[in-house]
mmCIF file of N, CA, C and O in Angstrom:
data_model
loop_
_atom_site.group_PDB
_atom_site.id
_atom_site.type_symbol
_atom_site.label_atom_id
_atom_site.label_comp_id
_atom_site.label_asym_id
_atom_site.label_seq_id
_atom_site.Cartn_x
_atom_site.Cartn_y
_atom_site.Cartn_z
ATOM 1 N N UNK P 1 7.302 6.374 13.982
ATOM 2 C CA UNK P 1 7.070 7.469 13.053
ATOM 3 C C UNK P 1 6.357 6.989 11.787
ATOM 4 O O UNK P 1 5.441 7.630 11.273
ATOM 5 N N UNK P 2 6.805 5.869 11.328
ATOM 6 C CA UNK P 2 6.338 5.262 10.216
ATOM 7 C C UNK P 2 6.559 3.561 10.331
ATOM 8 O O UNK P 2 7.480 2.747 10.401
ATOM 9 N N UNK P 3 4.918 3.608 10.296
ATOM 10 C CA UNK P 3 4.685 1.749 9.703
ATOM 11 C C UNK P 3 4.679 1.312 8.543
ATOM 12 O O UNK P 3 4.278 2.080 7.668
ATOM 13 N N UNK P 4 5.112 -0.031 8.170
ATOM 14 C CA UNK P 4 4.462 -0.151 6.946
ATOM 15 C C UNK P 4 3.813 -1.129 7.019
ATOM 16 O O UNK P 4 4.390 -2.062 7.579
ATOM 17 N N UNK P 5 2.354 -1.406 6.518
ATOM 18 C CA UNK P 5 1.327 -1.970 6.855
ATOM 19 C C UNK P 5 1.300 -3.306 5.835
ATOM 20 O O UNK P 5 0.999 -3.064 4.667
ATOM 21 N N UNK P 6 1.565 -4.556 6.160
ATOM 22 C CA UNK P 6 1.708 -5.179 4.932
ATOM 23 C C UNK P 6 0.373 -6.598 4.957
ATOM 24 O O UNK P 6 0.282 -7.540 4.170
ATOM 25 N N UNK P 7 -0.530 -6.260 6.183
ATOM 26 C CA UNK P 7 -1.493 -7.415 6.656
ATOM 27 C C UNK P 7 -2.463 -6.882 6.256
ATOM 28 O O UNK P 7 -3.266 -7.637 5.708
ATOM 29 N N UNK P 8 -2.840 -5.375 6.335
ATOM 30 C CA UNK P 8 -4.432 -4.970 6.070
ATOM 31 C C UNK P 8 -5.407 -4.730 6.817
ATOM 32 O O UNK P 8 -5.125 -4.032 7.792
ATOM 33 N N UNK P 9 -6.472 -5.056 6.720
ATOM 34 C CA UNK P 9 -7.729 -4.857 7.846
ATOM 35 C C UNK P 9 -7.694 -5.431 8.634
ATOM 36 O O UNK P 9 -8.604 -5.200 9.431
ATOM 37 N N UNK P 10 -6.614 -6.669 9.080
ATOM 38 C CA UNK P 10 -6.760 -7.799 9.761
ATOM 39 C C UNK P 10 -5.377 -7.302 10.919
ATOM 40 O O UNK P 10 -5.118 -7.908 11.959
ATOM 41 N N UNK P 11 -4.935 -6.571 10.615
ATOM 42 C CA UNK P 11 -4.118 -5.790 11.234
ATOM 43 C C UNK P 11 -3.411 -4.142 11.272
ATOM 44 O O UNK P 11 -2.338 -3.634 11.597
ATOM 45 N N UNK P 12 -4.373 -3.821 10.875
ATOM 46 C CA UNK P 12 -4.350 -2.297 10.580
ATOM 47 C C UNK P 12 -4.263 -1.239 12.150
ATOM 48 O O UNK P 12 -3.632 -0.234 12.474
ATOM 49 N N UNK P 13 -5.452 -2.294 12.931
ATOM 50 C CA UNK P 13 -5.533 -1.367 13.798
ATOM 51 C C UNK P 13 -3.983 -1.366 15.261
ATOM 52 O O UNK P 13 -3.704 -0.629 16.206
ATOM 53 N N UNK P 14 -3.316 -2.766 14.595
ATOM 54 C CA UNK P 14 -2.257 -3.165 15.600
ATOM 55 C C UNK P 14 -1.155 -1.688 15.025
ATOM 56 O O UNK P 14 -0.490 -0.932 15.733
ATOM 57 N N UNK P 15 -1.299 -1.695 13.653
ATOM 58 C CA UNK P 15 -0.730 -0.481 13.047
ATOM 59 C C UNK P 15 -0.760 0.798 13.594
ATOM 60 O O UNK P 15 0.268 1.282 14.066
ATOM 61 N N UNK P 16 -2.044 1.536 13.587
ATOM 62 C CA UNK P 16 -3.137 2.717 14.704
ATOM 63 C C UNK P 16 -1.806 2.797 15.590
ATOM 64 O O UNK P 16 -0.815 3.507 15.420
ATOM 65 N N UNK P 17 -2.093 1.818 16.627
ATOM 66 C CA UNK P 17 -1.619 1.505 17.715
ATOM 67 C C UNK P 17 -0.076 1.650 17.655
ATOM 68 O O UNK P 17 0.116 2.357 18.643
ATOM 69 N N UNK P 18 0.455 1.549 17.416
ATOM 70 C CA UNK P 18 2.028 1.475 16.750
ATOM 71 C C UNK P 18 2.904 2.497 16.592
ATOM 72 O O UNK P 18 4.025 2.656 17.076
ATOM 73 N N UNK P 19 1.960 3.489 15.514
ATOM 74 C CA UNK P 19 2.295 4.609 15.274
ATOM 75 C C UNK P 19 2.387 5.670 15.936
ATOM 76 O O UNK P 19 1.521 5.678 16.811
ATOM 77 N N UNK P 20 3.119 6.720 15.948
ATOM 78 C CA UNK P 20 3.413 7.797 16.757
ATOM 79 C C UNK P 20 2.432 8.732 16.385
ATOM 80 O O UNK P 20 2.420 8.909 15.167
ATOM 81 N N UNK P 21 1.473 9.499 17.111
ATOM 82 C CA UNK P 21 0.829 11.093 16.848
ATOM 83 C C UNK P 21 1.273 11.377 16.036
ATOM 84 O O UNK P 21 2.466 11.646 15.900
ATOM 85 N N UNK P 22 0.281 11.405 15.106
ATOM 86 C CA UNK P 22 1.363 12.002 13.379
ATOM 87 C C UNK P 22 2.085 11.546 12.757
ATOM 88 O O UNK P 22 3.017 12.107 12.181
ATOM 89 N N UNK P 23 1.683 9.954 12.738
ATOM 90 C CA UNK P 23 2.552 9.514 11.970
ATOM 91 C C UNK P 23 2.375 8.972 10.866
ATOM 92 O O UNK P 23 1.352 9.564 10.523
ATOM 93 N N UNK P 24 2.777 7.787 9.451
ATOM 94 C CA UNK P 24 2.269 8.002 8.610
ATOM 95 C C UNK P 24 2.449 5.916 8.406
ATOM 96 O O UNK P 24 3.390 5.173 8.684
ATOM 97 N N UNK P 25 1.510 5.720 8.004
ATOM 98 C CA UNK P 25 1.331 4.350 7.549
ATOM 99 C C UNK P 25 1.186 4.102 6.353
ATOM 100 O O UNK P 25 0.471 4.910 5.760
ATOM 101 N N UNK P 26 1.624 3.230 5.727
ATOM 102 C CA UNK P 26 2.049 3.124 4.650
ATOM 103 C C UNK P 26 1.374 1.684 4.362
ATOM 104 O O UNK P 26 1.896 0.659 4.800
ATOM 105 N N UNK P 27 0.247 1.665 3.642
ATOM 106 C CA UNK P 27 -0.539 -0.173 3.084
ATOM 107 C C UNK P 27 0.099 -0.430 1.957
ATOM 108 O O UNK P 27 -0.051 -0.109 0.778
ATOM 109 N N UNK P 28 0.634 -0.895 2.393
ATOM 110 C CA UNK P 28 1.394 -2.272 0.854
ATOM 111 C C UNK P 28 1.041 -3.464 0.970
ATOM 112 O O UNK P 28 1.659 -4.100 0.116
ATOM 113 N N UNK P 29 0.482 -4.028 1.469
ATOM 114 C CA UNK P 29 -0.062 -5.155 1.580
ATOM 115 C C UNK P 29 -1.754 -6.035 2.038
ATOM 116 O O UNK P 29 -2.277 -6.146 3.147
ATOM 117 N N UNK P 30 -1.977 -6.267 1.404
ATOM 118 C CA UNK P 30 -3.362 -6.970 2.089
ATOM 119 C C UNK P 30 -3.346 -8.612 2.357
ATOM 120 O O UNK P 30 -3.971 -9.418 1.667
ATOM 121 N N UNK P 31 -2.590 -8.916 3.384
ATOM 122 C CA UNK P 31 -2.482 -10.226 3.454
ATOM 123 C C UNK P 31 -3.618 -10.912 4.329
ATOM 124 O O UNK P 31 -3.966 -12.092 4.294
ATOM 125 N N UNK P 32 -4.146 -9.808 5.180
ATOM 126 C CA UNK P 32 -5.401 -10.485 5.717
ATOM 127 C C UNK P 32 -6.820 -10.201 5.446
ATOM 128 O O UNK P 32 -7.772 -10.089 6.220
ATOM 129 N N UNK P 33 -6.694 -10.062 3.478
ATOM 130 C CA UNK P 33 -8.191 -9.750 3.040
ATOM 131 C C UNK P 33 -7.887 -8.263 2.760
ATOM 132 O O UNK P 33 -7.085 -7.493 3.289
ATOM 133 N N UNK P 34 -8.833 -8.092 1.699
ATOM 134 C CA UNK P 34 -8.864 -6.889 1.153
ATOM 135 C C UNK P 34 -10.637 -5.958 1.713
ATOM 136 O O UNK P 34 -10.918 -4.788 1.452
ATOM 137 N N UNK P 35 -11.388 -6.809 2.376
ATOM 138 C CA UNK P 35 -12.431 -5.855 2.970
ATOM 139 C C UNK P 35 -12.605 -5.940 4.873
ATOM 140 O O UNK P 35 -12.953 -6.982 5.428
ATOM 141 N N UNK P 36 -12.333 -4.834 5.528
ATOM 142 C CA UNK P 36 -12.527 -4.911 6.537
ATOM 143 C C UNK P 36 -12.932 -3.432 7.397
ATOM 144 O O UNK P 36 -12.929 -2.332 6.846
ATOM 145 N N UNK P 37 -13.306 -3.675 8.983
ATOM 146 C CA UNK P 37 -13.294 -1.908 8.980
ATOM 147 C C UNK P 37 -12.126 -1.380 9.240
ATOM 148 O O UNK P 37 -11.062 -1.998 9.193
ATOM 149 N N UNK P 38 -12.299 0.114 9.608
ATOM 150 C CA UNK P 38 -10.946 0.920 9.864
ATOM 151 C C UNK P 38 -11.682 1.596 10.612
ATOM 152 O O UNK P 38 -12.813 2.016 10.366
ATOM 153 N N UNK P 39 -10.790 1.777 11.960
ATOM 154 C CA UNK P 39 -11.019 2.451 13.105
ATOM 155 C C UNK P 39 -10.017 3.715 13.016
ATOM 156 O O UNK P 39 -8.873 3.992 13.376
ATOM 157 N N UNK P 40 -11.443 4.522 12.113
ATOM 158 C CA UNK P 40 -11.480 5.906 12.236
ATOM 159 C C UNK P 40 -11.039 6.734 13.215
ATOM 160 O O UNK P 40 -10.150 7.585 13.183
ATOM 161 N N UNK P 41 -11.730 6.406 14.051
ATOM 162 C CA UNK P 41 -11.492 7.449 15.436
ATOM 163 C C UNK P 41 -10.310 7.399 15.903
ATOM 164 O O UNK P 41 -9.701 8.413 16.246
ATOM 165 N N UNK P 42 -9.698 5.880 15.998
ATOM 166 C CA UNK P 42 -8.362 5.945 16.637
ATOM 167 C C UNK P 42 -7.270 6.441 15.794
ATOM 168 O O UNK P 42 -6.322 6.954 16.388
ATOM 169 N N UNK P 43 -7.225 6.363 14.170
ATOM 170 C CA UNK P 43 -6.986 7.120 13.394
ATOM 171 C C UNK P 43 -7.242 8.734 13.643
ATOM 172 O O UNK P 43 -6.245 9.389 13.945
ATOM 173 N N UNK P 44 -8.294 9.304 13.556
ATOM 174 C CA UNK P 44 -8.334 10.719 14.285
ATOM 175 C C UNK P 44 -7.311 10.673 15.537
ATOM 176 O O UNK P 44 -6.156 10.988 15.250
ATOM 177 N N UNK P 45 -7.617 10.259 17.154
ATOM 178 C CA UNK P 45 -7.446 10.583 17.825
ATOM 179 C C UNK P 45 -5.786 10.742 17.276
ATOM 180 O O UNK P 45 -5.322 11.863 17.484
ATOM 181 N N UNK P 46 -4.898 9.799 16.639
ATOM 182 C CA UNK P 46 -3.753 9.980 16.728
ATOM 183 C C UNK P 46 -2.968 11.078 15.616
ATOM 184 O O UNK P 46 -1.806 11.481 15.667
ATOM 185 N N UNK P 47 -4.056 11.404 14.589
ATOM 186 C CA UNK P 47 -4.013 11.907 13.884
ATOM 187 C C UNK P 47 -2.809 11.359 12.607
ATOM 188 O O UNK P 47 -1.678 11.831 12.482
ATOM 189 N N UNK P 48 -3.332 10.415 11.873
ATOM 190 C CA UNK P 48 -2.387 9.561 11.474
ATOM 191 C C UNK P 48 -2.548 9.876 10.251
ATOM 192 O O UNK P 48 -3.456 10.693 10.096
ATOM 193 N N UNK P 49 -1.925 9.486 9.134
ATOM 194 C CA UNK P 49 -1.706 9.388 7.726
ATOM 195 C C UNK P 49 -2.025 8.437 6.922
ATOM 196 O O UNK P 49 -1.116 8.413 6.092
ATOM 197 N N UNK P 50 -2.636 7.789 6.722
ATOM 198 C CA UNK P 50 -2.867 6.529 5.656
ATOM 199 C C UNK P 50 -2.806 6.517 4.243
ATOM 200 O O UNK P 50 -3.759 6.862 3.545
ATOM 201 N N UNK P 51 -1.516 6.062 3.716
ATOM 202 C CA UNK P 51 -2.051 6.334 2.266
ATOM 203 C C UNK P 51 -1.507 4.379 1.871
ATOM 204 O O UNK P 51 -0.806 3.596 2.513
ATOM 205 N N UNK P 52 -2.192 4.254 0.655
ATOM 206 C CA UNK P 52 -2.231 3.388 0.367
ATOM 207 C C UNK P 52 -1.056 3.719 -1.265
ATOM 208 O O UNK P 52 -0.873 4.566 -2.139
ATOM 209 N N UNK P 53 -0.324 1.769 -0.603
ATOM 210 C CA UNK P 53 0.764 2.093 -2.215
ATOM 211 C C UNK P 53 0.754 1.169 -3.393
ATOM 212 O O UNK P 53 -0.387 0.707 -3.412
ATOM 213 N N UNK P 54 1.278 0.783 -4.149
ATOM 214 C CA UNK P 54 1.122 -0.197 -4.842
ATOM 215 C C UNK P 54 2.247 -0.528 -5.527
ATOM 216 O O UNK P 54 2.402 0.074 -6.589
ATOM 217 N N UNK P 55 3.309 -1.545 -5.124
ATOM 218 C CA UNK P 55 4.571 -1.562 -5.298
ATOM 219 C C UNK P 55 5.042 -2.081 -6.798
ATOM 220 O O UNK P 55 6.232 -2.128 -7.109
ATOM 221 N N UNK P 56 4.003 -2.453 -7.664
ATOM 222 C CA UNK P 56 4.867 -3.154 -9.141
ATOM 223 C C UNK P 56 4.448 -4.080 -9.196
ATOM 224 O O UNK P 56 4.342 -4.715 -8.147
ATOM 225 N N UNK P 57 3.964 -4.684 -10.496
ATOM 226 C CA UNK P 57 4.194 -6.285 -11.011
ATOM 227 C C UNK P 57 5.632 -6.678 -10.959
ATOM 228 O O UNK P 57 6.598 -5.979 -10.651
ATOM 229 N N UNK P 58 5.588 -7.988 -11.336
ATOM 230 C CA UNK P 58 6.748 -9.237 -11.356
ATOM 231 C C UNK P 58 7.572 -8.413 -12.438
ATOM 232 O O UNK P 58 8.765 -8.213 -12.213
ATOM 233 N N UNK P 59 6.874 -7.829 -13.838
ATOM 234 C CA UNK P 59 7.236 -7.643 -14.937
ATOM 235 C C UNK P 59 8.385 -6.086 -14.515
ATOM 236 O O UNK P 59 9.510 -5.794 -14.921
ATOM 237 N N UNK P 60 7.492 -5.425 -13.602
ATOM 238 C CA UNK P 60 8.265 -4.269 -12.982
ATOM 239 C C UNK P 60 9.475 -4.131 -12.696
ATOM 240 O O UNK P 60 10.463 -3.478 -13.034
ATOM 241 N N UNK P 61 9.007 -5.280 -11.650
ATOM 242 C CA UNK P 61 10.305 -6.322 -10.972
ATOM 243 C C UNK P 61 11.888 -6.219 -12.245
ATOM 244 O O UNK P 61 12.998 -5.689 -12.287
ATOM 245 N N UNK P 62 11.174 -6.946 -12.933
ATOM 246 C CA UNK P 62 12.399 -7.841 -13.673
ATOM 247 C C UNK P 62 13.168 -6.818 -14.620
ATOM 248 O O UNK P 62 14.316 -6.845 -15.062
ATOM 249 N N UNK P 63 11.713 -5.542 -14.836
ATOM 250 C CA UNK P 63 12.341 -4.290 -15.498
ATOM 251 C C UNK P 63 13.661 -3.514 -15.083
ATOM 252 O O UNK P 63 14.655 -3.224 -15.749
ATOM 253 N N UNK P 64 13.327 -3.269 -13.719
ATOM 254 C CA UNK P 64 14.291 -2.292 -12.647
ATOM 255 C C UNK P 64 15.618 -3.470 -12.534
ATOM 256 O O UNK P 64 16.718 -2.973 -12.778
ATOM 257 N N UNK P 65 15.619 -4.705 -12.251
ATOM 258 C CA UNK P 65 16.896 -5.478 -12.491
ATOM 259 C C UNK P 65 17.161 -5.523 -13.392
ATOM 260 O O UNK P 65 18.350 -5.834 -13.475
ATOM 261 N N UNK P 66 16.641 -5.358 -14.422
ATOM 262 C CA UNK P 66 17.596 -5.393 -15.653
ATOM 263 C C UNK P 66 18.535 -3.947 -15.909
ATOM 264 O O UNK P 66 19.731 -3.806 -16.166
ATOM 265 N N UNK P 67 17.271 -2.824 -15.689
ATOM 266 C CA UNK P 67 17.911 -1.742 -15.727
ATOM 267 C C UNK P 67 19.452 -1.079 -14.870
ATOM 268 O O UNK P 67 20.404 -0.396 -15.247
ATOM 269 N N UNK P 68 18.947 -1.867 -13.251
ATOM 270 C CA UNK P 68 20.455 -2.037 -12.557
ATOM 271 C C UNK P 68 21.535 -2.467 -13.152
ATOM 272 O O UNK P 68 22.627 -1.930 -12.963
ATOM 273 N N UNK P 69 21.358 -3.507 -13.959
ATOM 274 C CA UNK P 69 22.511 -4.628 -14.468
ATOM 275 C C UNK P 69 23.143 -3.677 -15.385
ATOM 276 O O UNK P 69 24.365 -3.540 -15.331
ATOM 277 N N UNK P 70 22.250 -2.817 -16.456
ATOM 278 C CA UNK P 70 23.251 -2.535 -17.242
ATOM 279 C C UNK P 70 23.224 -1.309 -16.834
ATOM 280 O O UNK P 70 22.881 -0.517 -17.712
ATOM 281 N N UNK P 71 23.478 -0.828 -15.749
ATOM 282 C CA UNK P 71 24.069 0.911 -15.432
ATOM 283 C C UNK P 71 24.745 0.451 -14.732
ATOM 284 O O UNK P 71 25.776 1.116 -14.632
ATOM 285 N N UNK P 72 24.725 -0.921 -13.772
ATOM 286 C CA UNK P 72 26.280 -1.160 -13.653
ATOM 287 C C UNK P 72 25.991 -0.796 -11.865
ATOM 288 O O UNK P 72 26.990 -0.540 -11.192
ATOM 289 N N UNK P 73 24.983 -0.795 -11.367
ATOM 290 C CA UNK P 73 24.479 0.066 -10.135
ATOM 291 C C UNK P 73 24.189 -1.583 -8.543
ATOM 292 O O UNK P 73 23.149 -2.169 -8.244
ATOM 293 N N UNK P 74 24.673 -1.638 -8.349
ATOM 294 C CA UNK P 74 24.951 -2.902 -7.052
ATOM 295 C C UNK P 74 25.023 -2.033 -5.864
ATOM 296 O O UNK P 74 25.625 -0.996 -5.583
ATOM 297 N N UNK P 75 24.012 -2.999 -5.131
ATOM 298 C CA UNK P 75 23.608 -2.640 -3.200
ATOM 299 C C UNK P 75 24.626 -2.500 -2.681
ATOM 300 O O UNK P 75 24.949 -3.676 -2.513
ATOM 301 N N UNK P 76 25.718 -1.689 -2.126
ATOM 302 C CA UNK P 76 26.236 -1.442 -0.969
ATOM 303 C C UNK P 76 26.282 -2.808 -0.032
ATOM 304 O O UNK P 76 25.143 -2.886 0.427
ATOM 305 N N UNK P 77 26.889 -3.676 0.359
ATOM 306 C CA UNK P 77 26.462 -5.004 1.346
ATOM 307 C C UNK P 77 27.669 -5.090 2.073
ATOM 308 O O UNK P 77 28.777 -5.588 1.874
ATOM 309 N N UNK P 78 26.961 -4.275 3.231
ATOM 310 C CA UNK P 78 28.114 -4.176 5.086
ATOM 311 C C UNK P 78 28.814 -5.539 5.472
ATOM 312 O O UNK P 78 30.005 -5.754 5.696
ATOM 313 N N UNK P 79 27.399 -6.662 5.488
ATOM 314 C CA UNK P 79 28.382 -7.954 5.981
ATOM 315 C C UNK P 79 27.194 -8.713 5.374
ATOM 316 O O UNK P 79 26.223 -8.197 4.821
ATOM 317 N N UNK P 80 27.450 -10.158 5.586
ATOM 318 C CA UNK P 80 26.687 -11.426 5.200
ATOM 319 C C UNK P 80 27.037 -12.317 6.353
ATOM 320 O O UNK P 80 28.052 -12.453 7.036
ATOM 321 N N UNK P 81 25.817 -12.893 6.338
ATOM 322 C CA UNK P 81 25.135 -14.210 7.612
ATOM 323 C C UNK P 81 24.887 -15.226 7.183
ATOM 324 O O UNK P 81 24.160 -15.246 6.190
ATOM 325 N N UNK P 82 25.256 -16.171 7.599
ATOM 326 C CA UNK P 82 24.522 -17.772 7.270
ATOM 327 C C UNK P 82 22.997 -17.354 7.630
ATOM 328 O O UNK P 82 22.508 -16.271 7.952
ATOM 329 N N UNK P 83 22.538 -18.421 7.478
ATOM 330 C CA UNK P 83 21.392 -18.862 7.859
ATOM 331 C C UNK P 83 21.306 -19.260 9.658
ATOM 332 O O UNK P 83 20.486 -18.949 10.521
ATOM 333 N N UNK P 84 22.306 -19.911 9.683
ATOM 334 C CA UNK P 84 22.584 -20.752 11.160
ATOM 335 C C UNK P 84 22.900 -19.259 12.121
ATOM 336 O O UNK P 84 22.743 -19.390 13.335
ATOM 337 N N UNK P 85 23.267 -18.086 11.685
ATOM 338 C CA UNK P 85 23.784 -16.835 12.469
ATOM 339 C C UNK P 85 22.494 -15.929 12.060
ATOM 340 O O UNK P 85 22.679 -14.721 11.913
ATOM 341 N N UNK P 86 21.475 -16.356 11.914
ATOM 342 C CA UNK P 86 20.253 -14.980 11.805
ATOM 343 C C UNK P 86 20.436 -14.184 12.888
ATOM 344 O O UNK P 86 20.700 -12.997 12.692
ATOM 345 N N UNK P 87 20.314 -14.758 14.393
ATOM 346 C CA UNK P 87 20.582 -14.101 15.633
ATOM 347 C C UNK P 87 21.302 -13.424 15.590
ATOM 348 O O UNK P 87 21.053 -12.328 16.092
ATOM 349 N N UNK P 88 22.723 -13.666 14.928
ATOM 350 C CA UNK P 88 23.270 -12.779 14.932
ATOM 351 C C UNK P 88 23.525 -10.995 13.735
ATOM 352 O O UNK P 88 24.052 -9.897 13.554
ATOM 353 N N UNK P 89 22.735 -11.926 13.372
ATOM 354 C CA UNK P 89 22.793 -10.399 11.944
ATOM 355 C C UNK P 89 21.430 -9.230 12.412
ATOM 356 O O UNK P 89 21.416 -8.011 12.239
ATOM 357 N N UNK P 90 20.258 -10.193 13.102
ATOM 358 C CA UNK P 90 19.530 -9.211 14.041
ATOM 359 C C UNK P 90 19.967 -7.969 14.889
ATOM 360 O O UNK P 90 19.596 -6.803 15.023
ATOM 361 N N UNK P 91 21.241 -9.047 15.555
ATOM 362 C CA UNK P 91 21.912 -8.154 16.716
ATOM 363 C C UNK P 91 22.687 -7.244 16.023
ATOM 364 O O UNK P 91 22.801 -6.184 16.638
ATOM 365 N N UNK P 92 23.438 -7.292 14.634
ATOM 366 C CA UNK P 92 24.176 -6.518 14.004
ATOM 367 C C UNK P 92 23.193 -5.107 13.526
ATOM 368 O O UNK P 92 23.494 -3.914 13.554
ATOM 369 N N UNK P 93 21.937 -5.777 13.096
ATOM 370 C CA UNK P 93 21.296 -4.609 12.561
ATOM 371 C C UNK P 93 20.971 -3.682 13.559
ATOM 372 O O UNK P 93 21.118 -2.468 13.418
ATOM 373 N N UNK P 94 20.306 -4.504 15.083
ATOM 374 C CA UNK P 94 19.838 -3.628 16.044
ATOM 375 C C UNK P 94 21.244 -2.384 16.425
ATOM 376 O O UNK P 94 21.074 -1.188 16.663
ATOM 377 N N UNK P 95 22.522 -3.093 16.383
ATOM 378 C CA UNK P 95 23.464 -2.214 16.799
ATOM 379 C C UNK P 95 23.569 -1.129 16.141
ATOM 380 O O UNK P 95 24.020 -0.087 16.615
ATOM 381 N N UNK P 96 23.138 -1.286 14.921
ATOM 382 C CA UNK P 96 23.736 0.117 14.128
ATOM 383 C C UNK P 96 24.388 0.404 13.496
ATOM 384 O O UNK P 96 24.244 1.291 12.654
ATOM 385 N N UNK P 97 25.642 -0.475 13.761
ATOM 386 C CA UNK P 97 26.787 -0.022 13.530
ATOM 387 C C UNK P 97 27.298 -0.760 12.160
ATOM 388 O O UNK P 97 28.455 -1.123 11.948
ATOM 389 N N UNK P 98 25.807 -0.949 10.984
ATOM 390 C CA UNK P 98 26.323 -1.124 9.370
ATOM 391 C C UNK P 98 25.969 0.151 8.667
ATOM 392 O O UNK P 98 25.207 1.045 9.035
ATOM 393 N N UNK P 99 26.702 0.043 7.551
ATOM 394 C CA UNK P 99 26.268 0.608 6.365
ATOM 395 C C UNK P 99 25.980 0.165 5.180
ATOM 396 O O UNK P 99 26.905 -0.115 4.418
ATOM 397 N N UNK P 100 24.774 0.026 4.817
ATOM 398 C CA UNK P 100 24.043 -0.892 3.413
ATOM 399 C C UNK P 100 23.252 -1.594 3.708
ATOM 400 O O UNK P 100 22.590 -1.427 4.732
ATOM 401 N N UNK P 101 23.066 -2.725 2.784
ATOM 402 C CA UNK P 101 22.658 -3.651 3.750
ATOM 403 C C UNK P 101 23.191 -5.301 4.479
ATOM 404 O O UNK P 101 24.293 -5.840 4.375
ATOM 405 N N UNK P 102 22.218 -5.684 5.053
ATOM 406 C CA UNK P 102 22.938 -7.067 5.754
ATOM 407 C C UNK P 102 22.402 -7.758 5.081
ATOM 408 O O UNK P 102 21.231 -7.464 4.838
ATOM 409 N N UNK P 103 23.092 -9.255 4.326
ATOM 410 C CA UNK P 103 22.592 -10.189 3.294
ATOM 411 C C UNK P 103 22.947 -10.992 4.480
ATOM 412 O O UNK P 103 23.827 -10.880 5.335
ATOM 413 N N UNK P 104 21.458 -12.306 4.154
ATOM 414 C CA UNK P 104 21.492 -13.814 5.241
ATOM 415 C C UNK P 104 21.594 -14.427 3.668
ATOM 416 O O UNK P 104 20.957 -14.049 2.684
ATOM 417 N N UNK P 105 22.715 -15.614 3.767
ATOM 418 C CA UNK P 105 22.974 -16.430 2.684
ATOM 419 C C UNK P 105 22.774 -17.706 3.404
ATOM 420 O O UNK P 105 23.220 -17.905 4.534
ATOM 421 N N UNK P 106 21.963 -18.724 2.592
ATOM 422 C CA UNK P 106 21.430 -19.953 3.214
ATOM 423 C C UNK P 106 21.922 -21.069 2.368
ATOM 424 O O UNK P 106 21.630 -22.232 2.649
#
């Protein structure tokens, strides 16, 4: 239903491809170059959405944590994983069966 595109022109069209008829892609990223083409048509044929986002500076960043800290506002966190159990926090997420999110502590 929704990608989020974080490679760019260098993988945009694996994106195309990905997405459902109508669905909506989301560029946050240009990790493989910022000039390339875009395959229009396969875009038409699927009738897709592209919008492009732009997530914040560092400074943004450090704004919104600070602002968390003092409203006092902390992530929800279902369970925590080593590092050595990634496999297993995969399998936790694929199941479903959290609420929040899953922290890997290394």
């Amino acid at each position: 239903d929704h990608v989020l595109e974080l490679g760019g022109p260098g993988t945009l069209s694996q994106s195309i491809a990905a997405v459902r008829t109508g669905g909506h892609i989301s560029l946050i990223g240009t990790l493989t170059g910022i000039a390339g083409s875009v395959p229009t048509a396969a875009m038409m044929v699927k009738q897709v959405r592209l919008q492009g986002l732009i997530v914040g500076s560092r400074r943004h960043q450090q704004e919104l944590v600070r602002a968390l800290e003092v409203a006092g506002i902390r992530p929800v966190v279902d369970r925590r994983f080593g590092l050595a159990d990634l496999a297993d926090a995969f399998r936790y997420e694929e199941s479903g069966a959290h609420f929040g999110k899953i922290a890997i502590e290394y």
